[in-house]
Short mmCIF file of C-alpha atoms in Angstrom, two decimals:
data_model
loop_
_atom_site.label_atom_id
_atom_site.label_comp_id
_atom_site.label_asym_id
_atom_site.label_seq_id
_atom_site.Cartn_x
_atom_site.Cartn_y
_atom_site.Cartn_z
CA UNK A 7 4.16 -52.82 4.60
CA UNK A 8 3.70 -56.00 6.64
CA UNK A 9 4.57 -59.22 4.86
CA UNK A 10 2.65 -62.18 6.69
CA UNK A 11 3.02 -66.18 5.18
CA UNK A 12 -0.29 -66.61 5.56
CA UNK A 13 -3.86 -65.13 5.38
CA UNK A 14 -4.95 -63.11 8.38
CA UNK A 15 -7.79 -61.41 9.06
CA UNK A 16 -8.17 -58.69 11.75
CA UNK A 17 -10.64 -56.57 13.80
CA UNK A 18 -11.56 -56.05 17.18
CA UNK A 19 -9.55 -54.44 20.40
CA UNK A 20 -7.90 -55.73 23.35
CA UNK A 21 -5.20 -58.23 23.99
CA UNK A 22 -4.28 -60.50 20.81
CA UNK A 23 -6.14 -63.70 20.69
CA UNK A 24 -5.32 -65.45 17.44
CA UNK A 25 -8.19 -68.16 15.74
CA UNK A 26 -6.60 -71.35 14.35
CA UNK A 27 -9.00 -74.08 12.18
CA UNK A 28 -8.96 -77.29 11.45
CA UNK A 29 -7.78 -79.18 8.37
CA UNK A 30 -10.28 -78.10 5.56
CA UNK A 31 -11.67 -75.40 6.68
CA UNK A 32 -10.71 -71.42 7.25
CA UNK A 33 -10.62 -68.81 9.01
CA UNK A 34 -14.15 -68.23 8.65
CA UNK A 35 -15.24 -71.43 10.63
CA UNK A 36 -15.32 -68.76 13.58
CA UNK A 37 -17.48 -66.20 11.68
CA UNK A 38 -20.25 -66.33 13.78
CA UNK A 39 -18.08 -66.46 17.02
CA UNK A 40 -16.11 -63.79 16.22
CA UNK A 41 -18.62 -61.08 16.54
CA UNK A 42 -18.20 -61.66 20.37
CA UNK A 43 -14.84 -61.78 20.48
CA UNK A 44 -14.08 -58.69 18.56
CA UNK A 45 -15.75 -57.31 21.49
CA UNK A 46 -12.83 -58.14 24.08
CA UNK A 47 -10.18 -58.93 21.90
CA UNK A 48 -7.56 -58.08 19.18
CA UNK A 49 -8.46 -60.87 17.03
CA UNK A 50 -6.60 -61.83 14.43
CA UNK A 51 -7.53 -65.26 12.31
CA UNK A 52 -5.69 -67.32 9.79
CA UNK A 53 -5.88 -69.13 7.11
CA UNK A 54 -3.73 -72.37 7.95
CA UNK A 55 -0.85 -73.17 5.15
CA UNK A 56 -2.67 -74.94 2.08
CA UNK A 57 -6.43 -73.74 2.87
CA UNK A 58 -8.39 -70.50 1.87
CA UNK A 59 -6.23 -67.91 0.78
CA UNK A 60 -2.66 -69.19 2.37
CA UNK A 61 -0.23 -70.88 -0.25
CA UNK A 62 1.18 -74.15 0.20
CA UNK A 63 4.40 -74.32 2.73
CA UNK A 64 7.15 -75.80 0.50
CA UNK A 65 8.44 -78.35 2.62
CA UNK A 66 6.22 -81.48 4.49
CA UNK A 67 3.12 -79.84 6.65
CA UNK A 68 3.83 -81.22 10.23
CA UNK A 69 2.49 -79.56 13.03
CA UNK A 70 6.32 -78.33 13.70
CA UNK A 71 6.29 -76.74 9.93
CA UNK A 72 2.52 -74.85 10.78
CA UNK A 73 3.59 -73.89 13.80
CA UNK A 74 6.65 -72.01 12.07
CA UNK A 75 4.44 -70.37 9.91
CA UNK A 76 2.46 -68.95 12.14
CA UNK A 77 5.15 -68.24 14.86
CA UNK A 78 6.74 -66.22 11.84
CA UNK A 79 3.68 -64.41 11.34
CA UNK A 80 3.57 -63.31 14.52
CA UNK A 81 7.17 -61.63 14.84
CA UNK A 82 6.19 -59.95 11.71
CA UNK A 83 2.95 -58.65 13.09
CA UNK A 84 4.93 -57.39 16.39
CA UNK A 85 3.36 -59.87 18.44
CA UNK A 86 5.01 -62.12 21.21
CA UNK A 87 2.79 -63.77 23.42
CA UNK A 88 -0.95 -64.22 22.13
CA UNK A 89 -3.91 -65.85 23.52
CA UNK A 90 -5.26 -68.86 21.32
CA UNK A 91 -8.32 -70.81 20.44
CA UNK A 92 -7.41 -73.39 18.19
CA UNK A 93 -10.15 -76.15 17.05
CA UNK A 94 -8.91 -79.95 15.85
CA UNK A 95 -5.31 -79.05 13.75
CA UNK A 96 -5.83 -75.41 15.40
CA UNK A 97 -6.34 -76.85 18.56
CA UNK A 98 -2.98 -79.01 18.37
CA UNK A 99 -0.81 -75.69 16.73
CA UNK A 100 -2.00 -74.11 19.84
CA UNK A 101 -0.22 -76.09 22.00
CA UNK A 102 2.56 -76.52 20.36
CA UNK A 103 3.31 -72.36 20.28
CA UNK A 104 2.50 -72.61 24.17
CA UNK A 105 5.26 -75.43 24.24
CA UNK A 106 7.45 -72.80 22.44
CA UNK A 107 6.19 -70.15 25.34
CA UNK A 108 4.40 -68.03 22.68
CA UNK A 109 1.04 -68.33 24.18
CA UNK A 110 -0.66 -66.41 27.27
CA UNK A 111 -3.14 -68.90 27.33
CA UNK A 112 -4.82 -71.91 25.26
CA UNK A 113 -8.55 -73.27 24.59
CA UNK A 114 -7.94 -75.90 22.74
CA UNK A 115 -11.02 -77.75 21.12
CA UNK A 116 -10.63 -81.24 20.08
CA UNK A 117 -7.22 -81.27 19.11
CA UNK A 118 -5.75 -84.88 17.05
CA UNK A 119 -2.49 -86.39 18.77
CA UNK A 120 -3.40 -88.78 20.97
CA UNK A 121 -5.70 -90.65 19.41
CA UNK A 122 -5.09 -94.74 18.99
CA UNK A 123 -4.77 -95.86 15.87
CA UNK A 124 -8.19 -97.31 15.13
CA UNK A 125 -9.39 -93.93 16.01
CA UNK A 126 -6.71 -92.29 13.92
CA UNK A 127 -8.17 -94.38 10.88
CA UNK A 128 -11.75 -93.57 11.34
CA UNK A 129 -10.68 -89.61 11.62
CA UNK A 130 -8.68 -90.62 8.59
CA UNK A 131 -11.64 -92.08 6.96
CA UNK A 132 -14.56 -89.57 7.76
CA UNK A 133 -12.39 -86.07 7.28
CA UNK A 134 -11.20 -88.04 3.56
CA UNK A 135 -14.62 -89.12 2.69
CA UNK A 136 -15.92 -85.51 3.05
CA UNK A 137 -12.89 -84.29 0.70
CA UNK A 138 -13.89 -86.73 -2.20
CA UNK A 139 -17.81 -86.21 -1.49
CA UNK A 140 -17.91 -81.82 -1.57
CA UNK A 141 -14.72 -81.91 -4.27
CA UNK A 142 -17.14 -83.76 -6.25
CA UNK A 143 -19.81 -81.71 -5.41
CA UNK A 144 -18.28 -78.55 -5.70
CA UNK A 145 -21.03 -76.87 -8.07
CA UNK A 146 -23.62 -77.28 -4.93
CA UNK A 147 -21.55 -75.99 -2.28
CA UNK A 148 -22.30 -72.50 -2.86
CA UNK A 149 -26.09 -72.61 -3.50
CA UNK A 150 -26.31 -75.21 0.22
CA UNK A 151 -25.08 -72.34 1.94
CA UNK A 152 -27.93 -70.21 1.60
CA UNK A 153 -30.18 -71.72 3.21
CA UNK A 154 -30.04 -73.59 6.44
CA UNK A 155 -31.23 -77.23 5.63
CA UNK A 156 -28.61 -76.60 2.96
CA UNK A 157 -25.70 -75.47 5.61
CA UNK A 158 -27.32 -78.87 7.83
CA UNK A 159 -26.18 -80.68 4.92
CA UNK A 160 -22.52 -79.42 4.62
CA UNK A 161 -21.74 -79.34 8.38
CA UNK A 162 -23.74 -82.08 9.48
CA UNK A 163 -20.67 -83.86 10.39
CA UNK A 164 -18.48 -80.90 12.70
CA UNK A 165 -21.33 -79.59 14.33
CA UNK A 166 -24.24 -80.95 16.33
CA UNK A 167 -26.72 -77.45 15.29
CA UNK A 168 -25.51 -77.08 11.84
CA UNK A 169 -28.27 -74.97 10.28
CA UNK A 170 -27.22 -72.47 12.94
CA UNK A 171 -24.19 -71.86 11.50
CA UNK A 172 -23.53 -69.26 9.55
CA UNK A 173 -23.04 -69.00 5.28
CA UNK A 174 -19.57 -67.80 5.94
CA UNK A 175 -19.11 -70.77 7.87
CA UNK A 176 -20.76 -73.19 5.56
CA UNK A 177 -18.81 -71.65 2.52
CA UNK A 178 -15.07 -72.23 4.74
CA UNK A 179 -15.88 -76.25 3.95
CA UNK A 180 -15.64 -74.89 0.03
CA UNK A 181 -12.21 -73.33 0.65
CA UNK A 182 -10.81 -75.38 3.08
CA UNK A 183 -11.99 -78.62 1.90
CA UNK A 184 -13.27 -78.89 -1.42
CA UNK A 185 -10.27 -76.66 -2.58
CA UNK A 186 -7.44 -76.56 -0.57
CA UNK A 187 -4.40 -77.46 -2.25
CA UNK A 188 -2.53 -79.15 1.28
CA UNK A 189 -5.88 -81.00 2.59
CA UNK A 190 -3.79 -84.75 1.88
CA UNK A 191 -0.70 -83.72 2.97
CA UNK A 192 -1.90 -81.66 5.95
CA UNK A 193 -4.28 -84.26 7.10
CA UNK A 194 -1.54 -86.95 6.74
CA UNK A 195 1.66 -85.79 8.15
CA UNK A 196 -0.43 -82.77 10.73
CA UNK A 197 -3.01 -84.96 12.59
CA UNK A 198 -3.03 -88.94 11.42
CA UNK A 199 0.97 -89.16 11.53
CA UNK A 200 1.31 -86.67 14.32
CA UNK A 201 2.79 -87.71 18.09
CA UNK A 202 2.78 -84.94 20.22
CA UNK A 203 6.41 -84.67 22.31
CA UNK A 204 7.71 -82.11 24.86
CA UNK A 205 4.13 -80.71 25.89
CA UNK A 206 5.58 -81.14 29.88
CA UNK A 207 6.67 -77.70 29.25
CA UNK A 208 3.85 -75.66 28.20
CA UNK A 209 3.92 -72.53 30.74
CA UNK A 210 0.52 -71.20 30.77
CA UNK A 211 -3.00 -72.13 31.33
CA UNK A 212 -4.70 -74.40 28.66
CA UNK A 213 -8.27 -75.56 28.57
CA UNK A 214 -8.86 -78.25 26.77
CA UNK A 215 -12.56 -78.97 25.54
CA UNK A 216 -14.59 -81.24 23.20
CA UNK A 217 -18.12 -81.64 22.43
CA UNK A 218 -19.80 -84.24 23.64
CA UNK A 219 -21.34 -85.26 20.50
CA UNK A 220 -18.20 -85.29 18.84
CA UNK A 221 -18.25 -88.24 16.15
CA UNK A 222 -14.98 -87.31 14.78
CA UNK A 223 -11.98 -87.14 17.10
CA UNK A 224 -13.40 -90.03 19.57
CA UNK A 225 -12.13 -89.06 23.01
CA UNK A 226 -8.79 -88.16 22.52
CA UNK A 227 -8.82 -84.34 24.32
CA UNK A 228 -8.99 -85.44 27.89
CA UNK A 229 -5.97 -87.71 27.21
CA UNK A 230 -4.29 -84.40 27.20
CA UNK A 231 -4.46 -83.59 30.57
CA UNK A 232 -1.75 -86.17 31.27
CA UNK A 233 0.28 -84.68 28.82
CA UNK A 234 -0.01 -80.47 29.65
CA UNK A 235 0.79 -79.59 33.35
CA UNK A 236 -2.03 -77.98 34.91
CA UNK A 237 -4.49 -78.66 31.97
CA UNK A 238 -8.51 -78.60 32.90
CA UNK A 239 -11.05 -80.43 30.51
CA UNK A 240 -13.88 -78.15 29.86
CA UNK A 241 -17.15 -80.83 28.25
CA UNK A 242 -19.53 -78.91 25.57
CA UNK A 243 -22.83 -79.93 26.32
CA UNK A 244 -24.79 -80.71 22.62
CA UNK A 245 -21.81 -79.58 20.64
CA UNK A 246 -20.09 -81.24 17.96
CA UNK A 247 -16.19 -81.69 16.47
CA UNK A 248 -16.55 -77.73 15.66
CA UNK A 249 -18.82 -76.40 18.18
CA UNK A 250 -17.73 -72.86 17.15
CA UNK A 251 -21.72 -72.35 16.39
CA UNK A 252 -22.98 -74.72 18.87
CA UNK A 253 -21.90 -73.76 21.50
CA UNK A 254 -20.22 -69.71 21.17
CA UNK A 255 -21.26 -68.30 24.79
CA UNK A 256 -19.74 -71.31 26.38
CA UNK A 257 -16.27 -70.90 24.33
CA UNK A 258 -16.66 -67.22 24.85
CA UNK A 259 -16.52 -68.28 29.27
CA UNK A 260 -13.74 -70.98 28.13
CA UNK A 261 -11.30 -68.43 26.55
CA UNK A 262 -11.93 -65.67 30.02
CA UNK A 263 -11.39 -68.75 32.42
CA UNK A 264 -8.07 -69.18 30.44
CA UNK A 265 -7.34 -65.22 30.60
CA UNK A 266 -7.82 -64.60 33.76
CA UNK A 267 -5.34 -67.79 34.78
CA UNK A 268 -2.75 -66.30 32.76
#
C-alpha cells in the first residue's frame, strides 16, 4: 500500500501531469477541466497541506515546506519528473519543483511572489475577507452550489463566468476556504510573506498565464518572465484569478505548448 502526505486523486492515461490549487480551495477547482485532461494525461490532483482532505504540515507552511510535501508524494507514487498546472499558491509550488528539476514542464496561472506590497495587502485583504464572509456563511454554501446564480455568488471573485463552473467546483470554496484548517497560516507565510529566490535555474519550459480580468493577483505573472529563463506569458482573454472554467480549451493549448517544448 502507497502512503501519500496528502490527498490525491487520480484517473486518466498518459504522461503524469499533476493539478495544484490555490489557497482555499481543492483539488476539485479543476473538476470541470479535468474531464479533458484525463483524456491525454495521467492526472493526478491534490489536496494542498491544510485544505480538503490533507492534514495540516506540522511545521510553518512556506512554499519550501508545500513543495516538500508534494515532492515526497511523488517519490512515493514512483514519479520523477511530472508535468504541472498549478493556479495562484499551485502556480508558485510549480515552479518551485521545476527549480528543484522535478518538472517536465510548467503552466503556471497567476502565481503570488512578486507582487509589491500594496498589492500583497489587497490579495491579503480580498482572499481574508472571503474566509470570514463563507466561514460565516457556511450553512449556505452547500445549497449556492446547486444552482448557478448560486455558484455566481461563491466564485464571483476567482472567475470572470462563474455560473459556468461546476458544483464540484463551487463546493472546493467550502473545503478549502470555509474549512480548511491552514487557510491563515498558508496564506501568510505561502503567498503574502513569500519572495521567490533561485528561479534562474528552472530547466524546462514554463508558461506563465493570467486572466485578464484578474482582480486578485494585480499583474504580478508577467514579472516572472524576468525571473524564469526562457519563460513565455500566455494572456486569458475574459478569464478571471481561476480561469480553470473560463477559459479550459485555452489551458488545455497552454499545457501542449508546454509539452511539446519539453
Amino acid at each position: 500500500m502507497i502512503t501519500t502526505r496528502l490527498h490525491w486523486s487520480r484517473d486518466g492515461a498518459g504522461e503524469p501531469l499533476v493539478l495544484l490549487h490555490g489557497v482555499g480551495s481543492t483539488h476539485d477547482d479543476f473538476a470541470t477541466l479535468r474531464v479533458s485532461l484525463c483524456a491525454e494525461y495521467d492526472v493526478l490532483a491534490a489536496d494542498l497541506p491544510g485544505h480538503g482532505r490533507s492534514s495540516a504540515l506540522d511545521g510553518t507552511p512556506t512554499v519550501d515546506a508545500i513543495t516538500d510535501a508534494v515532492e515526497a508524494d511523488l517519490d512515493a507514487l514512483g514519479l520523477g519528473r511530472v508535468h504541472v498546472l498549478g493556479n495562484s499558491l499551485g502556480a508558485r509550488v510549480g515552479l518551485e519543483l521545476a527549480r528543484r528539476h522535478r518538472a517536465w514542464s510548467v503552466v503556471a496561472i497567476a502565481p503570488p511572489g512578486l507582487n509589491a506590497p500594496v498589492e500583497r495587502a489587497w490579495q491579503g485583504l480580498l482572499l481574508g475577507t472571503a474566509r470570514v464572509v463563507l466561514r460565516t456563511g457556511r450553512a449556505w454554501i452547500e445549497p449556492l452550489s446547486r444552482r448557478r446564480p448560486g455558484r455566481a455568488v461563491l466564485l464571483g471573485g476567482l472567475r470572470a463566468w462563474p455560473w459556468r463552473a461546476s458544483r464540484a467546483e463551487a463546493l472546493a470554496v467550502r473545503d478549502g476556504l470555509a474549512d480548511a484548517d491552514a487557510f491563515w497560516t498558508t496564506l501568510w507565510h505561502a503567498v503574502l510573506a513569500d519572495v521567490p529566490t533561485g528561479l534562474d535555474d528552472v530547466d524546462c519550459p514554463v508558461v506563465l498565464a493570467q486572466g485578464v480580468l484578474d482582480g486578485v493577483a494585480a499583474g504580478q505573472t508577467v514579472r516572472y518572465l524576468l525571473a524564469v529563463p526562457g519563460a513565455r506569458f500566455r494572456p486569458l482573454a475574459a478569464a478571471g484569478h481561476a480561469p480553470q472554467s473560463d477559459r479550459p480549451g485555452a489551458i488545455v493549448r497552454l499545457l501542449r505548448e508546454a509539452r511539446s517544448a519539453a
